mmCIF file of C-alpha atoms in Angstrom:
data_model
loop_
_atom_site.group_PDB
_atom_site.id
_atom_site.type_symbol
_atom_site.label_atom_id
_atom_site.label_comp_id
_atom_site.label_asym_id
_atom_site.label_seq_id
_atom_site.Cartn_x
_atom_site.Cartn_y
_atom_site.Cartn_z
ATOM 1 C CA MET A 1 125.404 192.379 219.321
ATOM 2 C CA LYS A 2 125.608 189.550 217.109
ATOM 3 C CA LEU A 3 126.035 190.850 213.942
ATOM 4 C CA GLY A 4 128.709 193.175 215.667
ATOM 5 C CA ARG A 5 130.322 190.411 216.383
ATOM 6 C CA ALA A 6 130.043 188.783 213.030
ATOM 7 C CA ALA A 7 131.283 192.228 211.551
ATOM 8 C CA LEU A 8 134.282 192.923 212.867
ATOM 9 C CA GLY A 9 135.040 189.170 212.801
ATOM 10 C CA LEU A 10 134.988 190.038 209.220
ATOM 11 C CA LEU A 11 136.710 193.079 209.280
ATOM 12 C CA LEU A 12 139.809 191.135 210.591
ATOM 13 C CA LEU A 13 139.584 188.053 208.782
ATOM 14 C CA ALA A 14 138.976 190.311 205.659
ATOM 15 C CA GLN A 15 143.097 190.238 204.631
ATOM 16 C CA SER A 16 143.817 186.891 204.619
ATOM 17 C CA VAL A 17 141.086 186.481 202.760
ATOM 18 C CA VAL A 18 141.726 188.738 199.105
ATOM 19 C CA GLN A 19 144.567 186.942 197.861
ATOM 20 C CA ALA A 20 142.078 184.331 197.109
ATOM 21 C CA VAL A 21 139.796 183.700 194.510
ATOM 22 C CA GLU A 22 136.271 184.731 196.218
ATOM 23 C CA PRO A 23 132.885 183.292 194.747
ATOM 24 C CA ILE A 24 131.260 185.943 196.739
ATOM 25 C CA SER A 25 132.164 189.639 197.495
ATOM 26 C CA LEU A 26 133.306 189.817 200.906
ATOM 27 C CA GLY A 27 133.514 193.715 200.350
ATOM 28 C CA LEU A 28 129.595 193.351 199.355
ATOM 29 C CA ALA A 29 128.544 190.497 201.831
ATOM 30 C CA LEU A 30 130.730 193.030 204.456
ATOM 31 C CA ALA A 31 128.762 195.611 203.537
ATOM 32 C CA GLY A 32 125.471 194.329 203.473
ATOM 33 C CA VAL A 33 126.523 193.389 206.982
ATOM 34 C CA LEU A 34 127.553 196.499 208.649
ATOM 35 C CA THR A 35 125.063 198.941 206.573
ATOM 36 C CA GLY A 36 122.281 196.093 207.415
ATOM 37 C CA TYR A 37 123.061 196.500 211.439
ATOM 38 C CA ILE A 38 123.842 200.182 211.665
ATOM 39 C CA TYR A 39 120.979 201.158 209.227
ATOM 40 C CA PRO A 40 118.506 198.930 208.731
ATOM 41 C CA ARG A 41 115.930 200.972 207.675
ATOM 42 C CA LEU A 42 117.138 203.384 205.512
ATOM 43 C CA TYR A 43 119.407 200.127 203.604
ATOM 44 C CA CYS A 44 116.199 197.867 203.065
ATOM 45 C CA LEU A 45 114.498 200.879 201.084
ATOM 46 C CA PHE A 46 116.703 200.699 198.819
ATOM 47 C CA ALA A 47 118.159 197.277 198.387
ATOM 48 C CA GLU A 48 117.378 193.997 199.021
ATOM 49 C CA CYS A 49 116.807 192.507 202.981
ATOM 50 C CA CYS A 50 116.760 190.139 205.056
ATOM 51 C CA GLY A 51 114.584 191.222 206.875
ATOM 52 C CA GLN A 52 112.293 191.839 204.399
ATOM 53 C CA LYS A 53 109.660 188.893 204.859
ATOM 54 C CA ARG A 54 108.407 187.301 201.420
ATOM 55 C CA SER A 55 106.244 184.141 202.212
ATOM 56 C CA LEU A 56 106.363 181.117 200.223
ATOM 57 C CA SER A 57 103.278 180.258 197.926
ATOM 58 C CA ARG A 58 103.166 175.990 197.903
ATOM 59 C CA GLU A 59 100.783 176.913 194.943
ATOM 60 C CA ALA A 60 103.673 179.100 193.139
ATOM 61 C CA LEU A 61 106.147 176.129 193.439
ATOM 62 C CA GLN A 62 104.693 173.413 192.269
ATOM 63 C CA LYS A 63 103.835 175.426 189.215
ATOM 64 C CA ASP A 64 107.230 176.721 188.453
ATOM 65 C CA LEU A 65 108.246 172.680 189.452
ATOM 66 C CA ASP A 66 105.112 171.743 187.147
ATOM 67 C CA ASN A 67 106.189 173.691 183.567
ATOM 68 C CA LYS A 68 110.002 173.443 184.152
ATOM 69 C CA LEU A 69 110.283 170.031 185.527
ATOM 70 C CA PHE A 70 110.156 167.093 183.544
ATOM 71 C CA GLY A 71 110.303 163.935 184.084
ATOM 72 C CA GLN A 72 110.731 163.958 187.449
ATOM 73 C CA HIS A 73 107.934 163.169 189.646
ATOM 74 C CA LEU A 74 110.928 162.154 192.746
ATOM 75 C CA ALA A 75 112.219 165.255 192.505
ATOM 76 C CA LYS A 76 109.017 167.330 192.080
ATOM 77 C CA LYS A 77 107.158 165.574 195.393
ATOM 78 C CA ILE A 78 110.363 166.427 197.256
ATOM 79 C CA ILE A 79 111.236 169.720 197.052
ATOM 80 C CA LEU A 80 107.750 170.713 197.374
ATOM 81 C CA ASN A 81 107.207 169.343 200.553
ATOM 82 C CA ALA A 82 110.401 169.463 201.818
ATOM 83 C CA VAL A 83 111.681 173.085 200.912
ATOM 84 C CA PHE A 84 108.265 174.912 201.444
ATOM 85 C CA GLY A 85 107.706 171.862 205.299
ATOM 86 C CA PHE A 86 111.194 174.090 205.563
ATOM 87 C CA ILE A 87 110.075 177.779 205.257
ATOM 88 C CA ASN A 88 107.214 177.221 207.305
ATOM 89 C CA ASN A 89 108.911 175.391 210.451
ATOM 90 C CA PRO A 90 109.412 178.443 212.552
ATOM 91 C CA LYS A 91 112.192 177.088 215.003
ATOM 92 C CA PRO A 92 113.895 174.062 212.877
ATOM 93 C CA LYS A 93 116.517 171.957 213.876
ATOM 94 C CA LYS A 94 118.501 172.332 211.790
ATOM 95 C CA PRO A 95 119.295 173.730 208.203
ATOM 96 C CA LEU A 96 118.138 171.756 205.494
ATOM 97 C CA THR A 97 120.384 170.220 203.188
ATOM 98 C CA LEU A 98 119.288 168.550 199.818
ATOM 99 C CA SER A 99 121.851 166.964 196.871
ATOM 100 C CA LEU A 100 120.240 166.974 194.078
ATOM 101 C CA HIS A 101 121.911 163.381 192.188
ATOM 102 C CA GLY A 102 121.490 162.252 187.799
ATOM 103 C CA TRP A 103 122.805 163.541 184.658
ATOM 104 C CA THR A 104 123.849 166.136 183.227
ATOM 105 C CA GLY A 105 120.318 167.969 181.868
ATOM 106 C CA THR A 106 117.971 166.458 183.918
ATOM 107 C CA GLY A 107 117.119 169.474 185.577
ATOM 108 C CA LYS A 108 119.174 170.196 189.261
ATOM 109 C CA ASN A 109 120.698 173.744 187.804
ATOM 110 C CA PHE A 110 116.860 174.203 187.357
ATOM 111 C CA VAL A 111 115.067 173.057 190.737
ATOM 112 C CA SER A 112 118.000 175.132 192.631
ATOM 113 C CA LYS A 113 117.294 178.190 190.807
ATOM 114 C CA ILE A 114 113.489 177.245 190.900
ATOM 115 C CA ILE A 115 114.017 177.366 194.770
ATOM 116 C CA ALA A 116 116.193 180.676 194.728
ATOM 117 C CA GLU A 117 113.282 182.260 192.757
ATOM 118 C CA ASN A 118 110.733 181.401 194.871
ATOM 119 C CA ILE A 119 112.338 182.297 198.229
ATOM 120 C CA TYR A 120 113.871 185.850 197.120
ATOM 121 C CA GLU A 121 112.716 188.277 194.055
ATOM 122 C CA GLY A 122 116.432 188.372 192.864
ATOM 123 C CA GLY A 123 116.931 184.699 193.111
ATOM 124 C CA LEU A 124 120.699 183.496 192.088
ATOM 125 C CA ASN A 125 121.085 187.017 191.508
ATOM 126 C CA SER A 126 120.409 187.605 195.520
ATOM 127 C CA ASP A 127 122.669 188.886 197.761
ATOM 128 C CA TYR A 128 121.651 185.938 200.083
ATOM 129 C CA VAL A 129 121.748 182.991 197.345
ATOM 130 C CA HIS A 130 126.135 181.862 196.864
ATOM 131 C CA LEU A 131 127.261 179.913 194.269
ATOM 132 C CA PHE A 132 130.166 177.525 194.603
ATOM 133 C CA VAL A 133 131.068 175.975 191.479
ATOM 134 C CA ALA A 134 133.886 173.062 192.370
ATOM 135 C CA THR A 135 136.444 173.419 189.710
ATOM 136 C CA LEU A 136 136.350 177.042 189.644
ATOM 137 C CA HIS A 137 136.499 178.165 194.013
ATOM 138 C CA PHE A 138 138.231 175.279 194.579
ATOM 139 C CA PRO A 139 140.595 174.235 192.028
ATOM 140 C CA HIS A 140 143.805 172.965 193.872
ATOM 141 C CA ALA A 141 144.315 170.245 196.166
ATOM 142 C CA SER A 142 147.673 171.077 197.109
ATOM 143 C CA ASN A 143 145.369 174.707 198.710
ATOM 144 C CA ILE A 144 141.880 172.350 200.402
ATOM 145 C CA THR A 145 143.321 173.828 203.955
ATOM 146 C CA LEU A 146 143.048 177.294 202.861
ATOM 147 C CA TYR A 147 139.891 176.722 201.117
ATOM 148 C CA LYS A 148 137.995 175.100 204.437
ATOM 149 C CA ASP A 149 138.464 178.245 206.231
ATOM 150 C CA GLN A 150 137.625 180.589 203.546
ATOM 151 C CA LEU A 151 134.571 178.513 203.294
ATOM 152 C CA GLN A 152 133.542 178.034 206.578
ATOM 153 C CA LEU A 153 134.683 182.501 206.566
ATOM 154 C CA TRP A 154 132.069 182.544 204.056
ATOM 155 C CA ILE A 155 129.311 180.972 205.324
ATOM 156 C CA ARG A 156 130.158 181.974 208.430
ATOM 157 C CA GLY A 157 129.654 186.378 207.189
ATOM 158 C CA ASN A 158 126.928 185.759 205.630
ATOM 159 C CA VAL A 159 124.958 183.242 208.009
ATOM 160 C CA SER A 160 125.356 186.692 210.516
ATOM 161 C CA ALA A 161 124.469 188.561 207.446
ATOM 162 C CA CYS A 162 121.649 186.657 206.383
ATOM 163 C CA ALA A 163 120.241 183.708 208.439
ATOM 164 C CA ARG A 164 118.087 182.617 205.436
ATOM 165 C CA SER A 165 121.044 182.275 203.658
ATOM 166 C CA ILE A 166 121.426 180.087 200.456
ATOM 167 C CA PHE A 167 124.285 177.829 199.507
ATOM 168 C CA ILE A 168 124.515 176.045 196.389
ATOM 169 C CA PHE A 169 127.571 173.635 195.413
ATOM 170 C CA ASP A 170 127.581 172.718 192.024
ATOM 171 C CA GLU A 171 129.764 169.587 190.612
ATOM 172 C CA MET A 172 129.932 168.191 193.665
ATOM 173 C CA ASP A 173 131.613 165.348 191.802
ATOM 174 C CA LYS A 174 134.421 167.524 190.924
ATOM 175 C CA MET A 175 135.741 168.680 194.783
ATOM 176 C CA HIS A 176 138.752 167.574 196.461
ATOM 177 C CA ALA A 177 137.739 164.532 198.713
ATOM 178 C CA GLY A 178 137.402 165.780 202.698
ATOM 179 C CA LEU A 179 136.618 169.578 201.634
ATOM 180 C CA ILE A 180 133.165 168.969 202.186
ATOM 181 C CA ASP A 181 133.320 168.135 205.768
ATOM 182 C CA ALA A 182 134.402 171.722 206.567
ATOM 183 C CA ILE A 183 131.220 172.669 206.534
ATOM 184 C CA LYS A 184 129.958 169.395 208.518
ATOM 185 C CA PRO A 185 129.025 171.971 212.323
ATOM 186 C CA PHE A 186 127.171 174.478 210.794
ATOM 187 C CA LEU A 187 124.706 171.559 209.276
ATOM 188 C CA ASP A 188 124.828 169.981 212.184
ATOM 189 C CA TYR A 189 121.724 170.310 214.579
ATOM 190 C CA TYR A 190 122.981 172.553 216.969
ATOM 191 C CA ASP A 191 121.337 175.739 218.763
ATOM 192 C CA LEU A 192 124.660 177.697 217.816
ATOM 193 C CA VAL A 193 128.788 177.251 216.513
ATOM 194 C CA ASP A 194 130.053 180.647 217.810
ATOM 195 C CA GLY A 195 127.046 182.856 218.355
ATOM 196 C CA VAL A 196 125.803 181.970 214.650
ATOM 197 C CA SER A 197 123.082 179.466 214.920
ATOM 198 C CA TYR A 198 122.809 177.767 210.854
ATOM 199 C CA GLN A 199 119.547 176.321 211.529
ATOM 200 C CA LYS A 200 117.618 178.221 208.792
ATOM 201 C CA ALA A 201 120.140 178.150 206.268
ATOM 202 C CA ILE A 202 119.223 175.812 203.078
ATOM 203 C CA PHE A 203 122.433 174.297 201.515
ATOM 204 C CA ILE A 204 121.779 172.784 197.974
ATOM 205 C CA PHE A 205 124.741 170.462 196.575
ATOM 206 C CA LEU A 206 124.445 169.512 192.523
ATOM 207 C CA SER A 207 126.515 166.508 191.571
ATOM 208 C CA ASN A 208 126.351 163.704 188.575
ATOM 209 C CA ALA A 209 127.615 160.884 190.921
ATOM 210 C CA GLY A 210 124.998 158.446 191.609
ATOM 211 C CA ALA A 211 123.738 158.834 187.918
ATOM 212 C CA GLU A 212 124.496 155.500 186.952
ATOM 213 C CA ARG A 213 122.962 153.616 190.037
ATOM 214 C CA ILE A 214 119.565 155.665 188.826
ATOM 215 C CA THR A 215 120.072 154.671 185.449
ATOM 216 C CA ASP A 216 120.024 151.247 186.510
ATOM 217 C CA VAL A 217 116.918 151.561 188.537
ATOM 218 C CA ALA A 218 114.504 153.535 185.863
ATOM 219 C CA LEU A 219 116.445 151.181 183.220
ATOM 220 C CA ASP A 220 115.138 148.243 185.072
ATOM 221 C CA PHE A 221 111.151 149.192 185.743
ATOM 222 C CA TRP A 222 111.499 150.220 182.005
ATOM 223 C CA ARG A 223 112.987 146.767 181.100
ATOM 224 C CA SER A 224 110.314 145.052 183.154
ATOM 225 C CA GLY A 225 107.299 146.985 181.254
ATOM 226 C CA LYS A 226 107.182 149.338 184.418
ATOM 227 C CA GLN A 227 106.275 153.214 184.854
ATOM 228 C CA ARG A 228 108.769 155.786 185.867
ATOM 229 C CA GLU A 229 106.232 157.338 187.731
ATOM 230 C CA ASP A 230 105.764 153.926 189.358
ATOM 231 C CA ILE A 231 109.617 154.361 190.899
ATOM 232 C CA LYS A 232 109.375 155.024 194.452
ATOM 233 C CA LEU A 233 112.171 157.154 196.300
ATOM 234 C CA LYS A 234 112.325 153.736 198.914
ATOM 235 C CA ASP A 235 113.924 152.255 195.112
ATOM 236 C CA ILE A 236 117.083 154.561 194.587
ATOM 237 C CA GLU A 237 117.729 156.297 198.022
ATOM 238 C CA HIS A 238 119.719 154.149 200.188
ATOM 239 C CA ALA A 239 121.843 153.162 196.872
ATOM 240 C CA LEU A 240 122.592 156.568 195.907
ATOM 241 C CA SER A 241 123.587 157.490 199.207
ATOM 242 C CA VAL A 242 125.444 154.542 199.262
ATOM 243 C CA SER A 243 127.038 154.890 196.367
ATOM 244 C CA VAL A 244 127.517 158.055 196.624
ATOM 245 C CA PHE A 245 129.705 157.657 199.911
ATOM 246 C CA ASN A 246 132.041 154.626 197.920
ATOM 247 C CA ASN A 247 132.972 156.855 195.173
ATOM 248 C CA LYS A 248 136.340 157.775 195.181
ATOM 249 C CA ASN A 249 135.909 159.959 192.087
ATOM 250 C CA SER A 250 133.616 162.253 194.546
ATOM 251 C CA GLY A 251 133.651 164.888 197.130
ATOM 252 C CA PHE A 252 131.066 163.089 199.384
ATOM 253 C CA TRP A 253 133.822 160.487 199.741
ATOM 254 C CA HIS A 254 133.697 158.824 203.124
ATOM 255 C CA SER A 255 132.251 162.483 204.166
ATOM 256 C CA SER A 256 131.249 162.613 207.469
ATOM 257 C CA LEU A 257 128.017 164.760 206.024
ATOM 258 C CA ILE A 258 126.777 161.361 205.024
ATOM 259 C CA ASP A 259 127.829 159.218 207.352
ATOM 260 C CA ARG A 260 126.204 161.840 210.299
ATOM 261 C CA ASN A 261 122.803 161.597 208.704
ATOM 262 C CA LEU A 262 123.328 165.555 208.150
ATOM 263 C CA ILE A 263 121.593 165.200 204.307
ATOM 264 C CA ASP A 264 117.640 165.440 204.408
ATOM 265 C CA TYR A 265 117.709 164.509 201.335
ATOM 266 C CA PHE A 266 119.456 162.433 198.400
ATOM 267 C CA VAL A 267 117.337 163.754 195.552
ATOM 268 C CA PRO A 268 117.424 161.117 192.339
ATOM 269 C CA PHE A 269 116.918 163.028 189.200
ATOM 270 C CA LEU A 270 116.193 160.308 186.854
ATOM 271 C CA PRO A 271 118.114 160.311 182.894
ATOM 272 C CA LEU A 272 115.047 161.693 180.198
ATOM 273 C CA GLU A 273 112.746 160.197 177.743
ATOM 274 C CA TYR A 274 111.873 161.521 174.112
ATOM 275 C CA LYS A 275 109.443 162.480 174.686
ATOM 276 C CA HIS A 276 110.788 164.306 177.672
ATOM 277 C CA LEU A 277 113.188 166.726 175.430
ATOM 278 C CA LYS A 278 110.144 167.728 172.834
ATOM 279 C CA MET A 279 108.782 169.645 176.618
ATOM 280 C CA CYS A 280 111.902 170.763 176.428
ATOM 281 C CA ILE A 281 111.691 172.090 173.249
ATOM 282 C CA ARG A 282 108.192 173.422 173.407
ATOM 283 C CA VAL A 283 108.546 175.620 176.451
ATOM 284 C CA GLU A 284 111.782 176.958 175.068
ATOM 285 C CA MET A 285 109.690 177.771 171.569
ATOM 286 C CA GLN A 286 106.998 179.668 174.168
ATOM 287 C CA SER A 287 109.368 181.089 175.818
ATOM 288 C CA ARG A 288 111.495 182.733 173.063
ATOM 289 C CA GLY A 289 107.814 184.295 171.979
ATOM 290 C CA TYR A 290 108.253 181.300 168.520
ATOM 291 C CA GLU A 291 104.311 178.861 168.320
ATOM 292 C CA THR A 292 104.920 175.845 168.752
ATOM 293 C CA ASN A 293 106.179 174.121 165.940
ATOM 294 C CA GLU A 294 105.917 170.254 166.168
ATOM 295 C CA ASP A 295 107.901 169.549 163.459
ATOM 296 C CA ILE A 296 110.917 171.067 164.876
ATOM 297 C CA VAL A 297 109.986 170.008 168.258
ATOM 298 C CA SER A 298 110.336 166.355 166.435
ATOM 299 C CA ARG A 299 113.503 167.422 164.699
ATOM 300 C CA VAL A 300 115.798 168.799 167.412
ATOM 301 C CA ALA A 301 115.228 165.759 169.452
ATOM 302 C CA GLU A 302 115.546 163.131 167.333
ATOM 303 C CA GLU A 303 119.181 164.396 166.350
ATOM 304 C CA MET A 304 119.937 164.166 169.979
ATOM 305 C CA THR A 305 122.136 160.859 170.765
ATOM 306 C CA PHE A 306 119.936 158.123 173.552
ATOM 307 C CA PHE A 307 121.447 155.278 175.599
ATOM 308 C CA PRO A 308 122.129 152.377 175.811
ATOM 309 C CA LYS A 309 122.885 151.608 172.234
ATOM 310 C CA GLU A 310 120.535 149.098 171.728
ATOM 311 C CA GLU A 311 117.540 150.230 173.075
ATOM 312 C CA ARG A 312 117.718 154.076 172.816
ATOM 313 C CA VAL A 313 115.632 154.758 175.922
ATOM 314 C CA PHE A 314 117.148 157.443 177.875
ATOM 315 C CA SER A 315 118.680 160.382 176.374
ATOM 316 C CA ASP A 316 122.464 161.124 177.427
ATOM 317 C CA LYS A 317 122.510 164.789 177.100
ATOM 318 C CA GLY A 318 119.147 165.899 178.127
ATOM 319 C CA CYS A 319 117.958 168.687 177.919
ATOM 320 C CA LYS A 320 120.531 170.511 177.869
ATOM 321 C CA THR A 321 121.430 171.158 174.700
ATOM 322 C CA VAL A 322 118.339 171.348 172.773
ATOM 323 C CA PHE A 323 119.047 174.929 173.233
ATOM 324 C CA THR A 324 121.511 175.372 171.020
ATOM 325 C CA LYS A 325 119.483 172.831 168.727
ATOM 326 C CA LEU A 326 116.805 175.022 168.429
ATOM 327 C CA ASP A 327 119.473 178.512 166.827
ATOM 328 C CA TYR A 328 120.042 176.491 164.131
ATOM 329 C CA TYR A 329 116.107 175.871 162.987
ATOM 330 C CA TYR A 330 115.675 178.789 164.006
ATOM 331 C CA ASP A 331 118.742 180.769 162.132
ATOM 332 C CA ASP A 332 117.803 179.376 158.969
#
């Protein structure tokens, strides 16, 4: 009956939503709700189905993180323990909420992709994984009230269709302040909100906000002669959350999600060093079927720019542009 009510609610509200650009196809979401409700067994024979259980392998998740994420010992540990623990908890008290912070190219998008792929075979293309990009889906500050209504509708409809839905919010540092607070009830410790349980859903926020604070800690360790692997979460997390909360240019500015402690983990992504860029390049070579050429690896890494200007410790673009640099060498 809950799915039937959710489907009816979507039908009644659909006409008011289609005028706006949708980050997910409301028609597909609606079809999924109705078909999964009326013909669940038949439907699951031909399409991905939320009811089809897929166990999460801790070993597989660990392997993906080790093979695809470099220089991020904190992020690896947090993501592995948080995601595996949450998925294997039959009765979580609230949705899993992760906020990933760091400079561009440090691995935030890779991590959200890895999480999606380890939970759903379709990964980011799964019907149960939903990506929102602030500048694309919520571009105009004048429409913030409309966006709030749409966001609540989209999340409610998709969680009604699949309790284990994953929502990824990219460019949180570019989101209009106050907008994300619309989903606060869904992240809180409620058994039900208007008849729908959100406790098995996963919310992931990606942001550059707080990157300066993360860099300050990493640079202090480097200047003190300490290993970056000695950095603990306690060295960064509190200062990071305060920095993001007070950042007027962030979608989390004075957000109730932070004020009410509804974000389970603020995950810092450290700025990458020269050796980490070389790791990225080698993996990309292998993924393209090339033999590892250390000369090209070094040449590509040396073309990247680093900061601070005097010490040149960290890459200012992370692994973001190494792929296009690699194209240049192989095109030659």
